[in-house]
Every structure is written in structure tokens, then in C-alpha cells.
Amino acid sequence: MAGEQITSEQKASETPWLDMDTKPLIRLSGVTKKFGEFVAINNVDLDIYEGELFCLLGGSGCGKSTLLRMLAGFETPTSGSIIIDGKDMSDVPPYERPTNMMFQSYALFPHMNVAKNIAFGLEQDNLPKGEIEDRIDEILKLVELQDYKKRKPQQLSGGQRQRVALARALVKKPKLLLLDEPLAALDKKLREQTQFELANIQEQVGITFVVVTHDQEEAMTLSSRIAVMDKGEFVQTGSPTDIYEFPESRFVADFIGSANILEGKVTEDSAAHVRVATDLGEIYIDHGQSTKQGSRVWVAIRPEKIHLSKKPSSKNGYNQAVGIVDDIGYLGNTSIYKIRLKNGHIVDVTAPNQIRPKNRTHSITWEDTVYLHWDASSAMLLKK
Ligand code: ATP
């Protein structure tokens, strides 16, 4: 409703990590996991709150599955503690934890039909037959597979199998659902569509999800927050916008999306702005960050935040450069332009293809001289 006030409780429920009074559902304190001498997880602390869809994101071997397996109880920390729902998990076996895990392979029973696959866990818990049937109907409705009860897994598509695995994991109403690369087996188009479905289902059931993925787009679409991991540590934790727009290091700026990263020297440091001398000329950043004049820093500019034109467009002496179009990558919806500056430096710029090629009489092409400029709020100052 227009003009409706958002109460502080509503705000806290959307961003519980900013509210000092909200207790986390999961608390990792000083957790380390070693395999022999190899440190897979190095002394990490993390709080995850009820209702979050939290992604552990990182490249191969960074330790994300190990962390998920420790939450599930399949691995034991070498040191540190894991608390879930107020209880220390040190001596709690997997089957007694308030968690359930959805595996990348889905691990469906091939000889059982959809209903039986979903019923399995409930039958193990000796739930009355009528309640099992009601719960199966309810969960199949949620994942939109009401008409597939009698099918065996091999009679389903990849996306349908994924939804059965999700239904089976959710039907036991765990406090926490752990998902290891839940969409990895799907093709790109289906994966994109399923990302939204998964996020919607999570919102409807309100169960906390911790998702492992190496796909940054997937993490951006799904998450309330993302922990970016590298070599067994968290390099940055925050909302998708925080991570993308305010990366704290070159590693994160480059890992999430793409960025032109330039080394530079601070030439002016005031409360409201910073100027940095780089290979791309002088860069003026209008959000002051405490740094020192003369210090060595890096500046990152996302390719979509640079404007390209055939005529010079700014009279300022900063936040602009001139170059020659060295290469163009046509992706359909956008194009990537590789612009070679006089000093040989290549800058990536992306631009949406709003006009169809036939009509693009003024379009930019190979070997054109082009002018680059960007807003004073677009460049990101990085100190590491
Ligand atoms: P991927 O995306 O490739 O699955 P990951 O981030 O999930 O990677 P992990 O499976 O957590 O990575 O593994 C982290 C590191 O720990 C890797 O270097 C891996 O080789 C090592 N590791 C994992 N399990 C064991 C084990 N049981 N014994 C020895 N080393 C292990």
C-alpha cells in the first residue's frame, strides 16, 4: 500500500542478520576441518537465520561441500562448534539432527514410484497412513506434480526428478534443508526457471535452506545472503547486492560477475571522494572511503557501468578514456566490446542490444574510435 510504514519488526524479519536481538538458527564458531594435514575449512564463524535461503558459493575445492556435510553431521569438525536451533551438534548423529539433505544426484529409489519415494521417510517415522497420504498430496501440490504420483523416477524428466527429490526432502518438515548443487543436473534454461521455483517454494514453506553452488548467477537469483568461499575461508558474506555492488576485494569483484580491475595510486583523499591515477586515466569516486593519499589501491569497474559513444561526452578531465574497438562479442541480448586504449590496456564494456542490427546505422563496430565514460558512483575502490 502506498505510504505504508514498514515496522522495525518487518525490517528485522527481512534482514535478521542486521538485528542484534535475533538469535541465529545456525551458529558456527571457530570451525576447522582437517583431512590429515590438509585444512579444508579454516577457523570459520558464521550465523544463519531462520527463513534464510543462504548460499555457500565458491570454486571447486574451496570447502563448501565439506561445510554442508558438517552441518548434516556426515563430517565432524576437527575443532570449533556447530549449534543448530540452540543445541550443540557435537554428539548428535545425522538422523537426530533437525536437518535434511538433498543430494546432487537426488538419490531417488528407482524401483519406487513418486508417492512411495516421498512416503519412505515418513513410514520410517511410523506416521499414521492417513497422515502420510495427506502430506504426500500437500507436498506434490506444492511442487506441482499431483498427476505424477504413480510414475517411477525413470519415467520423469530431469526437472521433475529434481522436484520429487525436493518434495521428499521437505515432506519431513525439517528446520533446515541442506541442498548440495540442487540444480546442477539440469540444462541451462531449465536451471534458470527452476531457480525461481526453488526460491518461491522456499518462501512458501518458510524452511531455512543452505545451498551449495559454484554458479554465481544461481547464488544471486536464489539467496537472501551469500558467503563467498576461497581456500576454506569466507572472503565475504552479504546480500547479492552487497556482494555485487560493494565487493571488498579483487577476488570477490572478479569472482562475482566481471570487472575491469586497475591498479592505481590515490592522488586525493577527501571525506566525500577519492581520486585515483590508473592506466584508465584519473578515476574520481564520489563515495569517500578512508584511504591514504599516495597509497596503492585497485579500482574495479563493471563492464555494464561504462558508457560507450562515438563522440566525447564529458568535459571533466576524469572518468573518461578514449580507445579503439579491438573486438566485439555478440551475445544476442548484449554485446561485449573490447576497447584498446593508447597504452595497450584492454577495457571490457557491455551494452544492451536495444536496436536490431538492420536499423543500427549508428552502431559501433571494429576499429571505431570510441569514448568511454562512467559515473562517479560506478567505480569501486578495493584495498586488497
Ligand atoms: P566441488 O565444488 O568441487 O565439490 P567443494 O568446494 O565442495 O568443491 P569440498 O568437497 O568441500 O570442496 O573439498 C574441499 C577440499 O577438501 C578439497 O581439496 C578436497 O580434495 C578435500 N577433501 C574433501 N573430502 C576429503 C576427504 N574425505 N579426504 C581428504 N580430502 C578431502
Coordinates of C-alpha atoms and ligand atoms in Angstrom, one line a residue:
M1 CA 0.0 0.0 0.0
A2 CA 1.4 3.4 -0.9
G3 CA 2.8 5.3 2.1
E4 CA 2.6 2.2 4.3
Q5 CA 5.1 2.3 7.1
I6 CA 7.5 -0.6 7.4
T7 CA 7.8 -1.5 11.1
S8 CA 11.1 -2.3 12.6
E9 CA 9.9 -5.9 13.2
Q10 CA 9.2 -6.3 9.5
K11 CA 12.6 -4.9 8.6
A12 CA 14.3 -7.3 11.1
S13 CA 12.4 -10.3 9.7
E14 CA 13.7 -9.5 6.2
T15 CA 17.3 -8.8 7.3
P16 CA 17.6 -10.6 10.6
W17 CA 21.4 -10.5 10.4
L18 CA 21.3 -6.8 11.0
D19 CA 19.2 -7.2 14.1
M20 CA 21.3 -7.7 17.2
D21 CA 18.4 -9.3 19.1
T22 CA 17.5 -12.0 16.6
K23 CA 19.1 -15.4 17.5
P24 CA 20.6 -17.3 14.6
L25 CA 19.3 -20.8 13.7
I26 CA 22.8 -21.9 12.9
R27 CA 26.0 -20.7 14.6
L28 CA 29.4 -21.8 13.5
S29 CA 32.2 -20.8 15.9
G30 CA 35.8 -21.3 15.0
V31 CA 35.0 -24.3 12.9
T32 CA 38.1 -26.0 11.3
K33 CA 38.1 -29.3 9.4
K34 CA 41.4 -31.0 8.5
F35 CA 41.8 -34.1 6.4
G36 CA 45.3 -35.3 7.7
E37 CA 47.5 -32.2 7.4
F38 CA 45.2 -30.6 4.8
V39 CA 43.0 -27.8 6.1
A40 CA 39.7 -27.9 4.2
I41 CA 37.9 -25.4 6.4
N42 CA 39.9 -22.8 8.3
N43 CA 38.5 -21.4 11.6
V44 CA 35.3 -20.0 10.2
D45 CA 32.5 -18.2 12.1
L46 CA 29.0 -17.8 10.6
D47 CA 25.4 -17.1 11.7
I48 CA 22.5 -18.2 9.5
Y49 CA 19.0 -17.1 10.5
E50 CA 15.6 -18.8 10.3
G51 CA 13.9 -18.4 7.0
E52 CA 17.0 -17.6 5.1
L53 CA 18.0 -19.0 1.7
F54 CA 21.7 -18.9 2.3
C55 CA 24.2 -19.9 -0.4
L56 CA 27.7 -21.2 0.0
L57 CA 29.4 -20.1 -3.2
G58 CA 32.9 -20.8 -4.4
G59 CA 35.1 -22.6 -6.9
S60 CA 35.9 -26.3 -6.9
G61 CA 37.7 -27.5 -3.8
C62 CA 37.1 -24.4 -1.7
G63 CA 35.3 -26.4 1.0
K64 CA 31.7 -25.7 0.5
S65 CA 30.5 -29.4 0.5
T66 CA 32.6 -30.1 3.5
L67 CA 30.9 -27.4 5.4
L68 CA 27.5 -28.6 4.3
R69 CA 28.4 -32.2 5.3
M70 CA 29.4 -30.9 8.8
L71 CA 26.0 -29.2 9.2
A72 CA 24.3 -32.5 8.2
G73 CA 26.6 -34.5 10.6
F74 CA 28.3 -36.6 7.9
E75 CA 31.7 -35.0 8.8
T76 CA 32.9 -33.9 12.3
P77 CA 34.7 -30.6 12.8
T78 CA 38.3 -31.0 13.8
S79 CA 37.8 -28.1 16.2
G80 CA 35.1 -25.4 16.9
S81 CA 31.4 -25.8 17.4
I82 CA 28.2 -26.0 15.4
I83 CA 25.0 -25.0 17.1
I84 CA 21.6 -25.6 15.4
D85 CA 18.4 -24.4 16.9
G86 CA 20.2 -23.7 20.2
K87 CA 21.7 -27.2 20.5
D88 CA 25.4 -28.1 20.2
M89 CA 25.6 -30.7 17.4
S90 CA 29.0 -32.3 18.5
D91 CA 27.4 -35.6 19.7
V92 CA 24.3 -35.5 17.5
P93 CA 24.2 -38.1 14.7
P94 CA 22.8 -37.1 11.3
Y95 CA 19.4 -38.8 11.8
E96 CA 18.8 -37.0 15.0
R97 CA 19.5 -33.5 13.6
P98 CA 16.7 -31.1 12.7
T99 CA 18.1 -31.2 9.2
N100 CA 17.5 -33.0 5.9
M101 CA 19.8 -33.1 2.9
M102 CA 19.0 -33.0 -0.8
F103 CA 21.8 -34.6 -2.8
Q104 CA 23.1 -33.5 -6.2
S105 CA 22.3 -37.0 -7.6
Y106 CA 18.8 -36.8 -6.0
A107 CA 19.3 -40.4 -4.8
L108 CA 15.7 -41.4 -5.6
F109 CA 14.8 -45.1 -5.2
P110 CA 14.5 -46.3 -8.9
H111 CA 12.1 -49.2 -8.1
M112 CA 9.6 -47.0 -6.1
N113 CA 7.1 -44.6 -7.7
V114 CA 6.9 -40.9 -6.8
A115 CA 4.5 -41.3 -3.9
K116 CA 6.5 -44.2 -2.4
N117 CA 9.7 -42.3 -2.7
I118 CA 8.2 -39.4 -0.8
A119 CA 6.5 -41.7 1.7
F120 CA 9.7 -43.6 2.6
G121 CA 11.0 -41.2 5.3
L122 CA 7.5 -40.8 6.9
E123 CA 7.0 -44.6 7.0
Q124 CA 10.3 -44.9 8.8
D125 CA 9.0 -42.5 11.4
N126 CA 5.9 -44.7 11.8
L127 CA 3.4 -41.9 10.9
P128 CA -0.2 -43.0 10.5
K129 CA -1.2 -44.0 6.9
G130 CA -3.8 -41.3 6.6
E131 CA -1.4 -38.5 7.6
I132 CA 1.3 -39.8 5.2
E133 CA -1.2 -39.7 2.3
D134 CA -2.3 -36.2 3.2
R135 CA 1.3 -35.0 3.5
I136 CA 2.2 -36.5 0.1
D137 CA -0.8 -34.8 -1.6
E138 CA 0.1 -31.5 0.1
I139 CA 3.8 -31.6 -0.9
L140 CA 3.1 -32.8 -4.5
K141 CA 0.7 -29.9 -4.9
L142 CA 3.5 -27.6 -3.8
V143 CA 5.9 -28.9 -6.4
E144 CA 3.2 -29.2 -9.0
L145 CA 3.5 -32.9 -9.5
Q146 CA 0.0 -34.0 -8.4
D147 CA -0.5 -36.1 -11.5
Y148 CA 2.8 -38.0 -11.3
K149 CA 2.2 -40.0 -8.2
K150 CA 2.4 -43.4 -9.9
R151 CA 5.4 -42.7 -12.1
K152 CA 8.8 -44.2 -11.5
P153 CA 11.8 -41.9 -11.5
Q154 CA 13.0 -43.1 -14.9
Q155 CA 9.6 -42.0 -16.3
L156 CA 10.2 -38.4 -15.3
S157 CA 12.2 -35.6 -16.8
G158 CA 15.3 -34.2 -15.1
G159 CA 13.3 -31.2 -13.8
Q160 CA 10.5 -33.4 -12.4
R161 CA 13.0 -35.7 -10.7
Q162 CA 14.6 -32.6 -9.1
R163 CA 11.1 -31.6 -7.8
V164 CA 10.5 -35.1 -6.4
A165 CA 13.8 -35.0 -4.6
L166 CA 12.8 -31.6 -3.2
A167 CA 9.4 -32.9 -2.1
R168 CA 11.0 -35.9 -0.4
A169 CA 13.4 -33.6 1.5
L170 CA 10.7 -31.2 2.5
V171 CA 7.9 -33.6 3.5
K172 CA 9.6 -34.4 6.8
K173 CA 9.4 -30.7 7.6
P174 CA 13.0 -30.2 8.7
K175 CA 14.0 -27.0 10.4
L176 CA 16.9 -26.8 8.0
L177 CA 17.3 -28.1 4.5
L178 CA 20.8 -28.6 3.1
L179 CA 21.0 -28.7 -0.7
D180 CA 24.2 -29.7 -2.5
E181 CA 24.2 -28.2 -6.0
P182 CA 20.5 -28.8 -6.3
L183 CA 20.2 -27.7 -9.9
A184 CA 23.5 -28.9 -11.3
A185 CA 21.9 -31.8 -13.3
L186 CA 19.5 -29.5 -15.2
D187 CA 20.3 -27.8 -18.5
K188 CA 20.8 -24.1 -18.5
K189 CA 17.3 -23.0 -19.5
L190 CA 15.6 -25.3 -17.0
R191 CA 18.1 -24.4 -14.3
E192 CA 17.2 -20.7 -14.7
Q193 CA 13.5 -21.4 -14.5
T194 CA 13.9 -23.8 -11.5
Q195 CA 15.9 -21.2 -9.6
F196 CA 12.8 -19.1 -9.4
E197 CA 10.6 -22.1 -8.5
L198 CA 13.0 -23.1 -5.8
A199 CA 13.1 -19.6 -4.3
N200 CA 9.3 -19.5 -4.4
I201 CA 8.8 -22.9 -2.7
Q202 CA 11.3 -21.9 0.0
E203 CA 9.4 -18.7 0.6
Q204 CA 6.1 -20.7 0.9
V205 CA 7.3 -23.3 3.3
G206 CA 9.5 -20.9 5.3
I207 CA 12.1 -23.6 6.0
T208 CA 15.7 -22.4 6.1
F209 CA 17.7 -23.5 3.1
V210 CA 21.5 -23.7 2.9
V211 CA 22.5 -24.2 -0.7
V212 CA 26.0 -25.1 -2.0
T213 CA 26.7 -23.9 -5.5
H214 CA 29.6 -22.9 -7.7
D215 CA 27.3 -21.0 -10.0
Q216 CA 27.4 -17.3 -9.2
E217 CA 24.3 -16.4 -11.2
E218 CA 22.3 -19.1 -9.3
A219 CA 23.5 -17.8 -6.0
M220 CA 22.5 -14.3 -7.0
T221 CA 19.0 -15.4 -8.0
L222 CA 18.3 -17.6 -5.1
S223 CA 19.8 -16.1 -2.0
S224 CA 18.9 -13.9 0.9
R225 CA 22.7 -13.9 1.6
I226 CA 25.8 -15.4 0.0
A227 CA 29.0 -16.5 1.7
V228 CA 31.8 -16.4 -1.0
M229 CA 34.4 -19.0 -0.1
D230 CA 38.0 -19.4 -1.1
K231 CA 40.5 -22.0 0.3
G232 CA 38.3 -23.0 3.3
E233 CA 37.5 -19.4 4.4
F234 CA 34.7 -16.9 3.9
V235 CA 36.1 -14.0 1.9
Q236 CA 32.8 -12.0 2.0
T237 CA 29.3 -12.6 3.3
G238 CA 26.3 -10.4 2.3
S239 CA 23.2 -10.0 0.2
P240 CA 23.6 -10.4 -3.5
T241 CA 23.5 -6.6 -4.0
D242 CA 26.2 -6.1 -1.3
I243 CA 28.4 -8.7 -2.9
Y244 CA 28.0 -7.4 -6.4
E245 CA 28.0 -3.7 -5.8
F246 CA 30.3 -3.5 -2.9
P247 CA 32.9 -6.2 -3.2
E248 CA 35.6 -6.0 -0.6
S249 CA 38.4 -7.5 -2.6
R250 CA 39.7 -8.1 -6.1
F251 CA 38.9 -11.8 -5.6
V252 CA 35.2 -11.1 -5.0
A253 CA 34.9 -8.4 -7.6
D254 CA 36.3 -10.8 -10.2
F255 CA 34.5 -13.9 -9.0
I256 CA 31.0 -12.4 -9.0
G257 CA 30.3 -11.0 -12.4
S258 CA 33.1 -9.5 -14.3
A259 CA 35.1 -6.4 -13.6
N260 CA 37.8 -4.2 -15.1
I261 CA 40.3 -4.1 -12.3
L262 CA 43.0 -1.5 -12.4
E263 CA 45.9 -0.9 -10.1
G264 CA 46.3 2.8 -9.1
K265 CA 47.6 5.3 -6.7
V266 CA 45.4 7.6 -4.5
T267 CA 46.1 11.2 -5.6
E268 CA 43.4 12.8 -3.5
D269 CA 41.6 11.5 -0.4
S270 CA 38.8 13.7 1.0
A271 CA 35.8 12.8 3.2
A272 CA 33.4 12.6 0.2
H273 CA 35.5 11.5 -2.7
V274 CA 38.7 9.8 -3.8
R275 CA 40.8 10.3 -6.9
V276 CA 43.0 7.5 -8.2
A277 CA 45.5 7.6 -11.0
T278 CA 45.3 4.5 -13.2
D279 CA 46.0 3.2 -16.6
L280 CA 42.5 4.3 -17.5
G281 CA 43.3 7.9 -16.6
E282 CA 42.2 9.6 -13.4
I283 CA 39.3 7.9 -11.7
Y284 CA 37.0 10.0 -9.5
I285 CA 34.9 8.0 -7.0
D286 CA 32.3 10.0 -5.2
H287 CA 31.9 7.8 -2.2
G288 CA 34.7 8.6 0.2
Q289 CA 36.5 5.6 1.7
S290 CA 39.1 6.0 4.3
T291 CA 42.4 5.6 2.5
K292 CA 45.6 7.5 2.4
Q293 CA 46.9 9.8 -0.3
G294 CA 49.7 8.0 -2.2
S295 CA 48.6 4.5 -1.2
R296 CA 48.4 1.7 -3.7
V297 CA 44.8 0.6 -4.3
W298 CA 42.8 -1.1 -7.0
V299 CA 39.7 0.2 -8.8
A300 CA 37.1 -2.1 -10.2
I301 CA 34.5 -1.0 -12.8
R302 CA 31.8 -3.4 -14.1
P303 CA 31.6 -3.5 -17.9
E304 CA 27.9 -2.6 -17.9
K305 CA 28.6 0.6 -15.9
I306 CA 30.8 2.1 -18.7
H307 CA 29.0 4.0 -21.4
L308 CA 30.4 3.9 -25.0
S309 CA 29.9 6.7 -27.5
K310 CA 31.4 7.8 -30.8
K311 CA 31.7 11.4 -29.5
P312 CA 33.3 12.7 -26.4
S313 CA 30.6 13.2 -23.8
S314 CA 32.2 14.6 -20.7
K315 CA 34.1 17.8 -20.3
N316 CA 35.6 16.7 -17.0
G317 CA 39.2 15.6 -17.0
Y318 CA 38.3 12.4 -15.2
N319 CA 36.2 9.2 -15.6
Q320 CA 36.7 9.1 -19.3
A321 CA 39.0 7.5 -21.8
V322 CA 39.3 7.0 -25.5
G323 CA 40.2 3.8 -27.3
I324 CA 39.7 1.7 -30.4
V325 CA 37.3 -1.2 -30.7
D326 CA 39.5 -4.3 -30.7
D327 CA 36.9 -6.9 -30.6
I328 CA 33.1 -7.4 -30.3
G329 CA 31.3 -10.4 -28.8
Y330 CA 27.7 -10.6 -29.9
L331 CA 25.6 -12.4 -27.3
G332 CA 22.1 -11.5 -28.6
N333 CA 20.8 -9.5 -25.7
T334 CA 24.0 -7.7 -25.1
S335 CA 27.4 -7.2 -26.8
I336 CA 30.8 -7.2 -25.2
Y337 CA 33.2 -4.6 -26.6
K338 CA 36.9 -4.9 -26.0
I339 CA 38.4 -1.4 -26.2
R340 CA 42.1 -1.0 -26.6
L341 CA 43.5 2.2 -25.1
K342 CA 46.6 4.0 -26.4
N343 CA 48.7 2.4 -23.6
G344 CA 47.6 -1.0 -24.8
H345 CA 45.3 -1.6 -21.9
I346 CA 42.1 -3.5 -22.9
V347 CA 38.8 -2.4 -21.2
D348 CA 35.6 -4.6 -21.3
V349 CA 32.4 -2.8 -21.9
T350 CA 28.9 -4.4 -22.2
A351 CA 25.9 -2.7 -23.8
P352 CA 22.4 -4.0 -24.3
N353 CA 21.3 -4.5 -28.0
Q354 CA 18.2 -2.4 -27.9
I355 CA 18.0 -1.9 -31.6
R356 CA 18.0 -4.7 -34.2
P357 CA 21.2 -4.8 -36.4
K358 CA 19.3 -3.8 -39.6
N359 CA 18.5 -0.4 -38.1
R360 CA 21.7 0.2 -36.3
T361 CA 23.1 2.7 -38.7
H362 CA 25.0 4.4 -35.8
S363 CA 26.2 1.2 -34.2
I364 CA 29.8 0.9 -33.1
T365 CA 32.0 -1.5 -35.0
W366 CA 35.5 -2.9 -35.2
E367 CA 38.4 -0.3 -35.3
D368 CA 36.0 2.6 -34.4
T369 CA 37.4 5.2 -32.1
V370 CA 35.2 5.3 -29.1
Y371 CA 34.8 7.3 -25.9
L372 CA 34.3 5.6 -22.6
H373 CA 32.8 7.3 -19.6
W374 CA 31.3 6.3 -16.3
D375 CA 29.5 7.8 -13.3
A376 CA 31.4 8.9 -10.2
S377 CA 29.5 6.3 -8.2
S378 CA 30.3 3.4 -10.5
A379 CA 33.9 2.7 -9.7
M380 CA 34.7 0.5 -6.7
L381 CA 37.8 1.2 -4.6
L382 CA 39.5 -2.0 -3.4
K383 CA 42.3 -2.2 -0.9
K384 CA 43.2 -5.9 -1.4
Ligands
ATP1 P1 33.4 -29.0 -5.5 O1 32.6 -27.9 -6.0 O2 34.5 -29.5 -6.5 O3 32.6 -30.2 -5.0 P2 33.9 -28.1 -2.8 O4 34.1 -26.7 -2.5 O5 32.6 -28.7 -2.4 O6 34.3 -28.5 -4.3 P3 35.0 -30.0 -0.8 O7 34.4 -31.2 -1.4 O8 34.4 -29.4 0.4 O9 35.1 -28.9 -2.0 O10 36.5 -30.3 -0.6 C1 37.4 -29.3 -0.1 C2 38.8 -29.8 -0.1 O11 38.9 -30.9 0.9 C3 39.2 -30.4 -1.4 O12 40.6 -30.0 -1.7 C4 39.1 -31.9 -1.3 O13 40.0 -32.6 -2.0 C5 39.4 -32.1 0.2 N1 38.6 -33.2 0.8 C6 37.3 -33.3 0.8 N2 36.9 -34.5 1.4 C7 38.1 -35.2 1.7 C8 38.4 -36.4 2.3 N3 37.5 -37.2 2.8 N4 39.7 -36.7 2.5 C9 40.7 -35.9 2.1 N5 40.5 -34.7 1.5 C10 39.2 -34.3 1.3

